């Protein structure tokens, strides 16, 4: 029976990662898998040990508690408190709910806090999966272009923030009520420093806006950059909701565990939405995430060193090409004439990347995303020749500066 597609579904954009992943998996050879956010670096051993033990635990084969196991909620609340420098103190009992991955936490939070037709400010580019979730709740993504500087780090345009919000309302009639931001950002690796976050806070406070902070990559920062958590800024405690994930820093991708930590006024509705959506991940996964999170400092630092080594090698390989240098995270983007065509050409060279159609209005279809979490340095060597051959680059400009 033929049925119409709902308006809600029609507004969504394919993420591209699924298609590229399927194509890469079909290759008999061993291509460079730079299209998705898997990683070849295993999780902390303690997570594997706890998972093995929890498999046979009756307590962990359960939906209960519907808002997540208290041990993990306490660990997540303590972790977020520590990321604020203990300026803001959160309680596992009152300020945290566990979700089936970080993106589930984002969706639940949007459903609980943003009305249909309201605007949610995000950076351009932003992972299209986040943009889709804003659309799914009936809200409107409003994309603030980051400043792309070829061969240099991205820049958050803090001095243009207020004017951009005002122009969006005057030009398009969109009333922005919330920000959805991350640092380092996905896919660019853009880093928001103290002045950037202060500019965000000033606007949030003066305009009574909510900040949904996606902290998935928060500690994966290069060149010894410091975590700046927006809830540590005076006036932001009651208007910042933090979404955390075990998938990135802890590398527990298949465990599908996330958490939402925020002020008490928001938590009951976020919990209510969660119980109407996916409820929680299995207890087996929650026990592992708790153990890994509580013992994550040294492990996360070592992982960051490995990621930076890969980033440094890639920037050297791509010297002179129009690449945005990531300040953290595990991906970067390259400017091209046409993202889809560039992606297809790179496949011929055995390099699988994702075109970014729908990932931005300014920084979308003319960019491709490279993920370096799943390929070690020895396999990345020589990628510069493959990229130049596929995209027909011939001239090398001055050396990329890190």
Short mmCIF file of C-alpha atoms in Angstrom, two decimals:
data_model
loop_
_atom_site.label_atom_id
_atom_site.label_comp_id
_atom_site.label_asym_id
_atom_site.label_seq_id
_atom_site.Cartn_x
_atom_site.Cartn_y
_atom_site.Cartn_z
CA UNK A 1 0.00 0.00 0.00
CA UNK A 2 1.39 3.38 -1.00
CA UNK A 3 1.40 5.94 1.79
CA UNK A 4 2.52 9.54 1.80
CA UNK A 5 5.75 10.45 3.54
CA UNK A 6 5.16 12.60 6.58
CA UNK A 7 6.28 16.21 6.54
CA UNK A 8 8.52 15.41 9.49
CA UNK A 9 10.45 12.79 7.54
CA UNK A 10 10.60 14.87 4.38
CA UNK A 11 12.55 17.55 6.24
CA UNK A 12 15.38 15.15 7.15
CA UNK A 13 18.65 14.78 5.25
CA UNK A 14 20.57 11.53 4.83
CA UNK A 15 23.79 11.52 6.84
CA UNK A 16 25.89 9.90 4.10
CA UNK A 17 27.97 7.99 6.65
CA UNK A 18 25.75 4.91 6.40
CA UNK A 19 26.06 4.72 2.62
CA UNK A 20 29.81 5.22 2.64
CA UNK A 21 30.23 2.67 5.41
CA UNK A 22 28.30 0.08 3.43
CA UNK A 23 30.41 0.70 0.34
CA UNK A 24 33.66 0.44 2.30
CA UNK A 25 32.58 -2.79 3.99
CA UNK A 26 31.98 -4.40 0.60
CA UNK A 27 35.57 -3.93 -0.53
CA UNK A 28 37.73 -7.04 -0.47
CA UNK A 29 40.85 -4.92 -0.11
CA UNK A 30 41.56 -2.96 3.04
CA UNK A 31 40.66 0.66 2.25
CA UNK A 32 41.28 3.60 4.55
CA UNK A 33 38.10 3.75 6.63
CA UNK A 34 37.74 7.47 7.26
CA UNK A 35 34.00 7.75 6.78
CA UNK A 36 32.62 6.89 10.23
CA UNK A 37 33.31 7.41 13.93
CA UNK A 38 34.45 3.91 14.84
CA UNK A 39 37.88 3.59 16.41
CA UNK A 40 40.62 0.97 16.35
CA UNK A 41 41.72 1.94 19.88
CA UNK A 42 40.02 -0.45 22.32
CA UNK A 43 38.15 0.74 25.43
CA UNK A 44 39.72 0.82 28.87
CA UNK A 45 40.30 -2.81 29.99
CA UNK A 46 38.18 -2.24 33.08
CA UNK A 47 35.14 -1.65 30.88
CA UNK A 48 35.61 -5.02 29.20
CA UNK A 49 36.05 -6.76 32.55
CA UNK A 50 32.95 -5.19 34.05
CA UNK A 51 30.92 -5.96 30.94
CA UNK A 52 31.89 -9.64 31.11
CA UNK A 53 30.84 -9.83 34.76
CA UNK A 54 27.59 -7.91 34.25
CA UNK A 55 26.43 -10.27 31.47
CA UNK A 56 25.56 -12.92 34.05
CA UNK A 57 24.02 -10.48 36.54
CA UNK A 58 20.22 -10.64 36.92
CA UNK A 59 20.26 -7.08 38.24
CA UNK A 60 21.80 -5.79 35.00
CA UNK A 61 19.37 -7.64 32.71
CA UNK A 62 16.72 -5.07 33.52
CA UNK A 63 15.04 -1.85 32.46
CA UNK A 64 15.24 -0.58 36.02
CA UNK A 65 15.74 2.10 37.12
CA UNK A 66 14.04 3.78 34.14
CA UNK A 67 16.27 6.85 34.50
CA UNK A 68 19.49 4.86 34.76
CA UNK A 69 21.47 3.06 37.42
CA UNK A 70 22.28 5.32 40.34
CA UNK A 71 25.98 4.44 40.28
CA UNK A 72 26.36 5.70 36.71
CA UNK A 73 24.20 8.76 37.39
CA UNK A 74 26.43 9.68 40.33
CA UNK A 75 29.58 9.12 38.25
CA UNK A 76 28.26 11.25 35.38
CA UNK A 77 27.13 14.04 37.68
CA UNK A 78 30.50 14.04 39.46
CA UNK A 79 32.31 14.07 36.12
CA UNK A 80 30.39 17.07 34.78
CA UNK A 81 30.85 18.88 38.09
CA UNK A 82 34.59 18.33 37.79
CA UNK A 83 34.62 19.61 34.20
CA UNK A 84 33.18 22.88 35.50
CA UNK A 85 36.10 23.09 37.91
CA UNK A 86 33.59 22.23 40.65
CA UNK A 87 32.09 25.68 40.17
CA UNK A 88 28.75 23.97 39.56
CA UNK A 89 27.85 20.94 41.64
CA UNK A 90 25.50 18.29 40.28
CA UNK A 91 23.81 15.39 42.06
CA UNK A 92 23.31 11.98 40.50
CA UNK A 93 19.94 11.69 42.24
CA UNK A 94 18.59 15.10 41.18
CA UNK A 95 20.51 16.32 38.13
CA UNK A 96 21.17 13.31 35.87
CA UNK A 97 19.38 10.86 33.61
CA UNK A 98 20.98 8.08 31.56
CA UNK A 99 20.19 7.76 27.85
CA UNK A 100 20.79 5.26 25.06
CA UNK A 101 23.76 7.18 23.67
CA UNK A 102 24.57 10.87 23.52
CA UNK A 103 22.40 11.58 20.47
CA UNK A 104 19.41 10.07 22.27
CA UNK A 105 20.15 12.52 25.08
CA UNK A 106 20.19 15.40 22.60
CA UNK A 107 16.86 14.37 21.13
CA UNK A 108 15.20 13.89 24.52
CA UNK A 109 16.47 17.28 25.68
CA UNK A 110 15.22 19.02 22.56
CA UNK A 111 11.78 17.44 22.92
CA UNK A 112 11.64 18.54 26.57
CA UNK A 113 12.86 22.11 26.16
CA UNK A 114 12.21 23.46 22.64
CA UNK A 115 8.82 24.22 21.09
CA UNK A 116 8.00 23.50 17.42
CA UNK A 117 8.80 26.51 15.27
CA UNK A 118 11.47 27.86 17.62
CA UNK A 119 15.02 28.33 16.41
CA UNK A 120 18.04 26.38 17.66
CA UNK A 121 21.39 28.00 16.90
CA UNK A 122 24.16 25.64 15.80
CA UNK A 123 27.49 26.10 14.06
CA UNK A 124 28.00 25.73 10.33
CA UNK A 125 29.21 23.03 9.74
CA UNK A 126 27.48 20.68 12.18
CA UNK A 127 26.97 16.93 12.00
CA UNK A 128 23.75 16.48 10.04
CA UNK A 129 22.52 13.93 12.58
CA UNK A 130 22.25 16.78 15.10
CA UNK A 131 20.55 19.02 12.54
CA UNK A 132 18.07 16.23 11.82
CA UNK A 133 17.18 15.92 15.49
CA UNK A 134 16.38 19.61 15.70
CA UNK A 135 14.11 19.19 12.68
CA UNK A 136 12.53 16.05 14.11
CA UNK A 137 11.17 17.94 17.13
CA UNK A 138 9.71 20.56 14.80
CA UNK A 139 12.29 23.24 15.62
CA UNK A 140 14.33 25.20 13.07
CA UNK A 141 18.13 24.82 12.78
CA UNK A 142 19.81 28.23 12.49
CA UNK A 143 23.41 27.79 11.38
CA UNK A 144 26.09 30.29 12.41
CA UNK A 145 29.04 29.93 10.00
CA UNK A 146 32.37 29.23 11.64
CA UNK A 147 35.29 31.08 10.08
CA UNK A 148 37.14 28.69 7.79
CA UNK A 149 40.81 29.57 7.30
CA UNK A 150 42.55 27.16 4.93
CA UNK A 151 45.59 25.62 6.57
CA UNK A 152 44.68 27.07 9.96
CA UNK A 153 42.36 26.49 12.90
CA UNK A 154 38.68 27.30 12.64
CA UNK A 155 37.39 30.35 14.53
CA UNK A 156 34.10 30.89 16.35
CA UNK A 157 32.80 34.36 15.27
CA UNK A 158 31.89 35.57 18.75
CA UNK A 159 31.74 39.26 17.82
CA UNK A 160 29.03 38.49 15.22
CA UNK A 161 26.89 36.31 17.47
CA UNK A 162 24.32 38.84 18.69
CA UNK A 163 23.97 40.49 15.31
CA UNK A 164 23.46 37.08 13.68
CA UNK A 165 20.65 36.23 16.11
CA UNK A 166 18.95 39.56 15.54
CA UNK A 167 19.23 39.30 11.77
CA UNK A 168 17.77 35.79 11.80
CA UNK A 169 14.68 37.09 13.54
CA UNK A 170 14.37 40.20 11.41
CA UNK A 171 15.06 38.43 8.13
CA UNK A 172 13.39 35.06 8.61
CA UNK A 173 11.10 35.66 11.58
CA UNK A 174 12.82 32.91 13.58
CA UNK A 175 12.90 33.33 17.34
CA UNK A 176 15.98 31.52 18.62
CA UNK A 177 15.38 30.06 22.09
CA UNK A 178 18.29 27.64 22.44
CA UNK A 179 21.88 26.99 21.40
CA UNK A 180 23.16 23.50 20.59
CA UNK A 181 26.96 23.73 20.66
CA UNK A 182 30.00 21.53 21.21
CA UNK A 183 33.72 22.06 21.67
CA UNK A 184 35.58 20.60 19.92
CA UNK A 185 32.86 20.71 17.32
CA UNK A 186 31.84 17.91 14.98
CA UNK A 187 32.97 17.63 12.19
CA UNK A 188 35.34 20.63 12.14
CA UNK A 189 37.23 20.15 15.41
CA UNK A 190 36.68 23.85 16.16
CA UNK A 191 37.50 24.84 19.74
CA UNK A 192 35.64 27.47 21.75
CA UNK A 193 37.96 29.25 24.18
CA UNK A 194 37.04 31.22 27.31
CA UNK A 195 36.22 34.37 25.37
CA UNK A 196 34.02 32.42 22.95
CA UNK A 197 32.04 30.81 25.75
CA UNK A 198 31.75 34.13 27.58
CA UNK A 199 30.23 35.66 24.43
CA UNK A 200 27.76 32.75 24.28
CA UNK A 201 26.95 33.21 27.97
CA UNK A 202 26.42 36.95 27.58
CA UNK A 203 23.86 36.36 24.82
CA UNK A 204 22.15 33.49 26.66
CA UNK A 205 21.76 35.56 29.81
CA UNK A 206 20.68 38.79 28.11
CA UNK A 207 18.19 36.98 25.82
CA UNK A 208 17.09 34.30 28.32
CA UNK A 209 18.26 31.44 26.08
CA UNK A 210 19.01 27.80 26.85
CA UNK A 211 22.38 26.20 26.07
CA UNK A 212 22.43 22.52 25.19
CA UNK A 213 26.09 21.59 25.42
CA UNK A 214 27.19 18.44 23.56
CA UNK A 215 30.29 17.38 25.51
CA UNK A 216 31.02 14.16 23.60
CA UNK A 217 34.59 15.18 22.63
CA UNK A 218 35.17 17.61 25.49
CA UNK A 219 38.54 16.29 26.71
CA UNK A 220 39.94 15.28 23.30
CA UNK A 221 41.86 18.54 22.87
CA UNK A 222 45.23 19.06 21.19
CA UNK A 223 48.20 21.32 22.04
CA UNK A 224 47.28 21.05 25.74
CA UNK A 225 44.13 23.13 25.35
CA UNK A 226 41.98 23.29 28.47
CA UNK A 227 38.38 22.22 28.84
CA UNK A 228 36.13 25.26 29.21
CA UNK A 229 32.73 24.14 30.45
CA UNK A 230 30.02 26.78 29.92
CA UNK A 231 28.22 25.88 33.17
CA UNK A 232 31.25 27.26 35.03
CA UNK A 233 30.44 30.80 33.84
CA UNK A 234 28.41 32.91 36.30
CA UNK A 235 24.76 32.96 35.32
CA UNK A 236 24.93 29.77 33.19
CA UNK A 237 24.30 27.09 35.82
CA UNK A 238 20.51 27.25 35.43
CA UNK A 239 20.52 27.51 31.64
CA UNK A 240 23.11 24.88 30.63
CA UNK A 241 22.21 21.25 29.96
CA UNK A 242 25.19 18.97 29.32
CA UNK A 243 24.92 15.90 27.09
CA UNK A 244 27.67 13.33 27.65
CA UNK A 245 28.55 10.12 25.86
CA UNK A 246 30.60 7.00 26.48
CA UNK A 247 31.17 6.57 22.74
CA UNK A 248 33.92 9.10 22.08
CA UNK A 249 36.23 9.75 25.06
CA UNK A 250 35.63 6.29 26.53
CA UNK A 251 35.44 4.53 23.13
CA UNK A 252 32.44 2.45 24.23
CA UNK A 253 30.74 2.94 20.88
CA UNK A 254 28.78 -0.31 20.83
CA UNK A 255 27.62 0.06 24.44
CA UNK A 256 25.30 2.97 23.50
CA UNK A 257 25.43 4.90 26.78
CA UNK A 258 24.93 8.62 27.29
CA UNK A 259 23.89 10.97 30.05
CA UNK A 260 22.13 14.29 30.49
CA UNK A 261 23.19 16.50 33.39
CA UNK A 262 21.50 19.79 34.11
CA UNK A 263 19.46 21.96 36.45
CA UNK A 264 16.58 20.39 38.37
CA UNK A 265 13.92 22.43 36.53
CA UNK A 266 14.70 20.57 33.30
CA UNK A 267 15.36 17.05 34.50
CA UNK A 268 11.86 15.78 35.23
CA UNK A 269 10.66 16.58 31.70
CA UNK A 270 13.80 15.12 30.11
CA UNK A 271 13.27 11.96 32.17
CA UNK A 272 9.62 11.86 31.09
CA UNK A 273 10.55 12.11 27.41
CA UNK A 274 13.18 9.40 27.88
CA UNK A 275 10.59 7.00 29.27
CA UNK A 276 8.45 7.67 26.20
CA UNK A 277 11.38 7.15 23.84
CA UNK A 278 14.11 4.51 24.32
CA UNK A 279 14.16 4.45 28.14
CA UNK A 280 17.76 3.42 29.03
CA UNK A 281 20.56 1.23 27.66
CA UNK A 282 20.94 -2.22 29.20
CA UNK A 283 22.37 -2.37 32.69
CA UNK A 284 25.29 -4.41 31.37
CA UNK A 285 26.47 -1.40 29.39
CA UNK A 286 25.79 1.07 32.20
CA UNK A 287 28.05 -0.78 34.64
CA UNK A 288 30.90 -0.67 32.09
CA UNK A 289 30.41 3.02 31.35
CA UNK A 290 30.50 3.84 35.05
CA UNK A 291 33.73 1.94 35.59
CA UNK A 292 35.40 3.49 32.54
CA UNK A 293 34.25 7.02 33.41
CA UNK A 294 35.47 6.81 36.99
CA UNK A 295 38.94 5.73 35.80
CA UNK A 296 39.14 7.81 32.62
CA UNK A 297 41.65 10.62 33.19
CA UNK A 298 44.89 8.86 32.24
CA UNK A 299 43.17 6.71 29.61
CA UNK A 300 41.60 9.74 27.92
CA UNK A 301 44.93 11.58 27.96
CA UNK A 302 46.71 8.69 26.24
CA UNK A 303 43.95 8.43 23.65
CA UNK A 304 44.23 12.16 22.96
CA UNK A 305 47.98 11.82 22.37
CA UNK A 306 47.33 9.11 19.79
CA UNK A 307 44.68 11.21 18.07
CA UNK A 308 46.98 14.23 17.96
CA UNK A 309 49.76 12.14 16.41
CA UNK A 310 47.36 11.08 13.67
CA UNK A 311 46.14 14.65 13.21
CA UNK A 312 49.70 15.94 12.93
CA UNK A 313 50.63 13.32 10.34
CA UNK A 314 47.54 14.09 8.27
CA UNK A 315 48.13 17.84 8.33
CA UNK A 316 51.70 17.21 7.15
CA UNK A 317 50.47 14.92 4.38
CA UNK A 318 47.90 17.51 3.24
CA UNK A 319 50.19 20.52 3.46
CA UNK A 320 49.04 23.28 1.15
CA UNK A 321 45.54 21.91 0.63
CA UNK A 322 42.43 23.80 1.83
CA UNK A 323 41.98 21.91 5.07
CA UNK A 324 40.63 23.23 8.37
CA UNK A 325 42.95 22.16 11.19
CA UNK A 326 41.05 20.49 14.04
CA UNK A 327 41.93 21.67 17.55
CA UNK A 328 40.47 18.47 18.96
CA UNK A 329 38.12 15.57 18.31
CA UNK A 330 38.82 12.97 15.68
CA UNK A 331 37.77 14.45 12.34
CA UNK A 332 38.55 17.33 10.00
CA UNK A 333 37.18 18.67 6.73
CA UNK A 334 38.67 19.55 3.35
CA UNK A 335 37.21 22.10 0.96
CA UNK A 336 36.55 20.77 -2.55
CA UNK A 337 34.58 21.78 -5.63
CA UNK A 338 31.88 19.17 -5.10
CA UNK A 339 31.71 16.93 -2.05
CA UNK A 340 29.92 14.01 -3.68
CA UNK A 341 32.24 13.95 -6.67
CA UNK A 342 35.32 14.27 -4.45
CA UNK A 343 34.13 11.41 -2.26
CA UNK A 344 33.62 9.18 -5.31
CA UNK A 345 37.06 10.06 -6.67
CA UNK A 346 38.73 9.23 -3.36
CA UNK A 347 36.99 5.85 -3.29
CA UNK A 348 38.89 4.99 -6.45
CA UNK A 349 42.10 5.62 -4.49
CA UNK A 350 40.91 3.43 -1.60
CA UNK A 351 40.07 6.32 0.74
CA UNK A 352 36.51 6.41 2.08
CA UNK A 353 35.30 9.79 3.34
CA UNK A 354 31.87 11.39 3.75
CA UNK A 355 30.46 14.19 1.59
CA UNK A 356 28.87 16.90 3.74
CA UNK A 357 25.71 17.77 1.85
CA UNK A 358 23.25 19.04 4.45
CA UNK A 359 25.93 19.49 7.11
CA UNK A 360 25.98 23.25 6.59
CA UNK A 361 24.76 26.03 4.36
CA UNK A 362 28.12 27.75 3.91
CA UNK A 363 30.39 24.82 4.78
CA UNK A 364 28.34 21.92 3.45
CA UNK A 365 28.31 20.58 -0.09
CA UNK A 366 31.78 21.94 -0.90
CA UNK A 367 33.45 19.98 1.90
CA UNK A 368 34.29 16.37 2.72
CA UNK A 369 34.92 14.91 6.17
CA UNK A 370 37.89 12.75 7.10
CA UNK A 371 37.75 10.71 10.34
CA UNK A 372 41.10 9.64 11.81
CA UNK A 373 39.93 7.59 14.80
CA UNK A 374 39.97 4.26 13.00
CA UNK A 375 43.29 4.33 11.14
CA UNK A 376 46.74 4.23 12.81
CA UNK A 377 49.61 6.41 11.64
CA UNK A 378 51.38 3.70 9.65
CA UNK A 379 48.31 3.26 7.45
CA UNK A 380 47.80 7.01 7.02
CA UNK A 381 51.25 7.59 5.59
CA UNK A 382 51.04 8.39 1.90
CA UNK A 383 47.44 9.58 2.02
CA UNK A 384 48.52 12.99 0.69
CA UNK A 385 49.51 11.45 -2.66
CA UNK A 386 46.16 9.66 -2.89
CA UNK A 387 44.18 12.82 -2.12
CA UNK A 388 46.14 14.86 -4.65
CA UNK A 389 45.76 12.16 -7.30
CA UNK A 390 42.02 11.80 -6.73
CA UNK A 391 41.26 15.51 -6.57
CA UNK A 392 43.89 16.51 -9.15
CA UNK A 393 45.78 18.91 -6.91
CA UNK A 394 49.09 19.88 -8.45
CA UNK A 395 50.43 22.88 -6.54
CA UNK A 396 51.62 22.81 -2.96
CA UNK A 397 51.17 26.04 -1.01
CA UNK A 398 53.17 27.13 2.07
CA UNK A 399 53.44 24.57 4.82
CA UNK A 400 50.49 24.14 7.18
CA UNK A 401 51.24 25.71 10.56
CA UNK A 402 50.18 23.90 13.72
#
